[in-house]
């Protein structure tokens, strides 16, 4: 099949490069030594399909099958790749995958009927989690108005109540703009979102790369918000503050995951925003997915 991928050829180079990088990265199996006994459970390792968006548009079915061959059993979707929710679920089923989580933005201004339709799709796909993916940027750049964040927090609570009624856990995914201090306060936007959302209805999916880009240590975020971080995006940071495959950059993930119980973590989601974008090829995103899975599977902390 011309669209099919030779996984052995595609991933061999990535594995070789990753092995060398692992020796130098704190928090890896080699760094942990004989004293390291904890690990990321294999059945809690996922991948955000935004990482593979270009490759999925080339061939959805073959790409999902490749993810299953790598070892993934769960994914987080970001849309349905031009399919209906039912068609997307069928493609996942054929590959032996579950979309336990999905990125879906809440309507702004908030519209309960629109959101309920999104929740219905989430249940068709089989989601356990539904996550709002983006906030914090306005027409003139990063939002610096605390009132805007407070109004959005109220909308997150509304969305979370409806999600819970539909049998779903609703979360919020950060970037870096949320870590700006809001004008006239000592609070960041993220402080407001944590402080003014109801823990019964809203959890957080902390993107570890973007937290560091926002000059905040994820360990501090965990300790200040115990039990509220059910999901993380495992995305690495290179020496130029650009994206890297998990395990190849500067982030000591083992140090963060030592606090997983305190956080409430139950899903570790591999992601790289530019994994299949030029100058990389769409198929390179599968190499990132392989590298990320192998890194998490081998990590001891």
XYZ file of C-alpha atoms in Angstrom, residues 34-275:
242
model
C 18.363 0.663 41.612
C 16.507 2.896 44.067
C 13.820 3.849 41.524
C 10.758 1.629 41.942
C 7.815 3.576 40.559
C 6.771 3.758 36.937
C 4.038 5.129 34.692
C 1.401 2.380 34.313
C 1.341 1.237 30.679
C -2.449 1.432 30.548
C -2.288 5.115 31.548
C -0.001 6.131 28.663
C -1.852 7.967 25.882
C -1.020 10.172 22.896
C -2.682 13.389 21.809
C -3.701 12.894 18.180
C -2.994 16.573 17.445
C 0.615 15.331 17.392
C -0.284 13.167 14.372
C -2.824 15.437 12.697
C -0.978 15.605 9.362
C -0.341 11.852 9.276
C -3.957 11.058 10.190
C -5.058 13.069 7.168
C -2.793 10.900 5.003
C -4.209 7.616 6.302
C -6.298 7.460 9.477
C -6.732 3.698 9.689
C -3.095 2.739 9.078
C -1.849 5.425 11.451
C -4.118 4.256 14.268
C -2.932 0.692 13.656
C 0.678 1.899 13.966
C -0.109 3.480 17.334
C -1.547 0.204 18.580
C 1.555 -1.644 17.342
C 3.753 0.784 19.272
C 1.861 -0.216 22.417
C -0.767 2.456 22.922
C -4.191 1.352 24.074
C -5.652 4.831 24.491
C -5.525 8.157 22.654
C -6.784 11.696 23.117
C -8.501 13.076 20.036
C -8.605 16.665 18.776
C -11.489 16.411 16.334
C -12.624 13.431 14.272
C -10.454 13.814 11.133
C -13.429 14.566 8.894
C -15.490 11.663 10.226
C -18.611 11.577 12.318
C -18.233 10.556 15.937
C -19.570 7.079 15.088
C -17.203 6.663 12.125
C -14.243 7.785 14.210
C -15.204 5.315 16.955
C -15.343 2.540 14.341
C -11.810 3.384 13.153
C -10.562 3.294 16.752
C -12.279 -0.023 17.380
C -10.699 -1.530 14.270
C -7.254 -0.555 15.584
C -7.975 -1.774 19.112
C -7.725 1.733 20.582
C -9.908 3.758 22.952
C -10.273 7.541 22.823
C -10.459 7.962 26.574
C -10.103 11.739 26.253
C -10.937 14.437 23.739
C -10.224 18.137 23.234
C -13.447 20.056 22.605
C -13.823 23.788 23.193
C -16.803 25.023 25.155
C -18.900 27.523 23.177
C -18.194 31.196 23.817
C -20.550 32.758 24.704
C -21.671 29.666 26.550
C -24.520 27.771 24.901
C -25.801 24.753 26.810
C -27.461 23.111 23.803
C -24.295 23.317 21.688
C -22.251 21.902 24.542
C -24.706 19.067 25.144
C -24.353 18.059 21.485
C -20.568 17.914 21.982
C -21.050 15.772 25.076
C -23.252 13.411 23.088
C -20.471 12.993 20.511
C -17.956 12.431 23.312
C -20.046 9.559 24.630
C -20.417 8.075 21.155
C -16.630 8.087 20.766
C -16.252 6.563 24.232
C -14.541 9.408 26.077
C -14.104 9.399 29.841
C -12.629 12.906 29.784
C -13.536 15.961 27.736
C -11.094 18.864 27.883
C -11.284 22.517 26.857
C -8.032 23.076 24.918
C -7.288 26.815 24.750
C -7.838 30.157 26.455
C -5.806 33.187 27.456
C -5.220 35.018 24.175
C -7.354 37.959 23.080
C -7.376 40.198 20.023
C -4.531 42.261 21.488
C -2.419 39.446 22.874
C -2.453 37.701 26.254
C -5.484 38.468 28.399
C -4.529 40.567 31.437
C -8.043 41.257 32.804
C -8.999 39.216 35.880
C -12.703 39.754 35.183
C -12.382 37.931 31.860
C -10.808 34.942 33.606
C -13.476 34.959 36.311
C -16.241 34.959 33.702
C -14.540 32.108 31.881
C -14.165 30.143 35.117
C -17.929 30.469 35.603
C -18.437 29.036 32.104
C -16.077 26.152 32.895
C -18.209 25.349 35.932
C -21.351 25.339 33.787
C -19.693 23.063 31.242
C -18.398 20.775 33.977
C -21.823 20.347 35.583
C -23.335 19.313 32.255
C -20.396 16.997 31.549
C -20.799 15.291 34.900
C -24.501 14.832 34.205
C -23.493 13.141 30.933
C -21.089 10.813 32.766
C -17.915 12.636 31.706
C -15.070 14.295 33.601
C -14.428 17.819 32.304
C -10.964 19.372 32.290
C -9.027 22.454 31.239
C -5.753 22.374 29.259
C -3.299 25.249 29.675
C -0.839 27.007 27.437
C 1.505 29.738 28.725
C -0.590 32.915 28.522
C -2.589 31.812 31.582
C 0.520 32.396 33.699
C 0.557 36.163 33.140
C -0.258 38.128 36.259
C -3.584 39.883 35.842
C -3.517 43.667 35.958
C -4.159 45.125 39.407
C -3.884 41.769 41.185
C -1.243 39.374 42.461
C -2.998 36.532 40.666
C -2.166 34.829 37.409
C -4.931 33.729 35.085
C -4.178 30.161 36.111
C -4.582 31.094 39.787
C -8.068 32.369 38.985
C -9.011 29.264 37.020
C -7.884 26.969 39.817
C -9.425 29.157 42.504
C -12.798 29.851 40.936
C -13.645 26.515 39.342
C -15.425 23.851 41.359
C -13.281 20.758 41.929
C -16.414 18.599 41.615
C -16.870 19.697 38.015
C -13.497 20.839 36.657
C -10.120 19.119 36.741
C -6.929 20.207 34.996
C -4.820 18.728 32.239
C -1.475 20.421 32.791
C 0.671 20.773 29.698
C 4.140 20.431 31.219
C 5.932 22.181 28.350
C 3.660 25.194 28.434
C 3.856 25.408 32.227
C 7.632 25.770 31.992
C 7.251 28.260 29.136
C 4.992 30.192 31.492
C 7.837 30.216 34.057
C 6.025 27.883 36.459
C 7.267 24.617 37.902
C 4.657 21.850 37.492
C 5.679 20.447 40.890
C 4.643 23.734 42.500
C 1.368 23.667 40.562
C 0.681 20.160 41.864
C 1.478 21.036 45.468
C -0.761 24.095 45.340
C -3.659 22.194 43.728
C -3.652 18.717 45.217
C -5.928 16.178 43.592
C -7.013 18.408 40.716
C -4.582 17.365 37.979
C -5.920 14.153 36.465
C -4.058 14.438 33.165
C -0.761 15.817 31.883
C 0.640 16.450 28.433
C 4.123 14.967 28.298
C 5.769 17.426 25.937
C 9.488 18.213 26.124
C 11.469 21.460 25.858
C 14.778 21.774 24.005
C 17.651 24.170 24.726
C 16.078 26.800 22.443
C 12.681 26.535 24.223
C 11.258 24.754 21.174
C 9.507 21.373 21.135
C 11.342 18.078 21.552
C 10.345 14.437 21.685
C 9.589 13.313 25.253
C 12.831 12.297 26.935
C 15.067 14.185 24.504
C 14.804 17.637 26.084
C 15.383 19.436 29.374
C 12.293 18.515 31.398
C 12.872 16.090 34.267
C 9.577 14.226 33.995
C 10.524 11.740 36.699
C 10.806 14.542 39.240
C 7.292 15.697 38.320
C 5.792 12.213 38.332
C 7.135 11.539 41.821
C 4.176 13.723 42.795
C 1.612 11.870 40.662
C -0.438 10.582 43.606
C -0.596 14.028 45.133
C -1.686 15.435 41.776
C -4.370 12.801 41.211
C -2.770 11.774 37.898
C -4.381 8.983 35.921
C -3.400 9.787 32.313
C 0.009 10.630 30.825
C -0.438 11.944 27.278
C 2.463 12.175 24.818
C 2.397 15.287 22.647
C 4.617 17.323 20.351
C 2.968 20.218 18.523
C 5.268 20.229 15.473
C 5.868 16.480 15.243
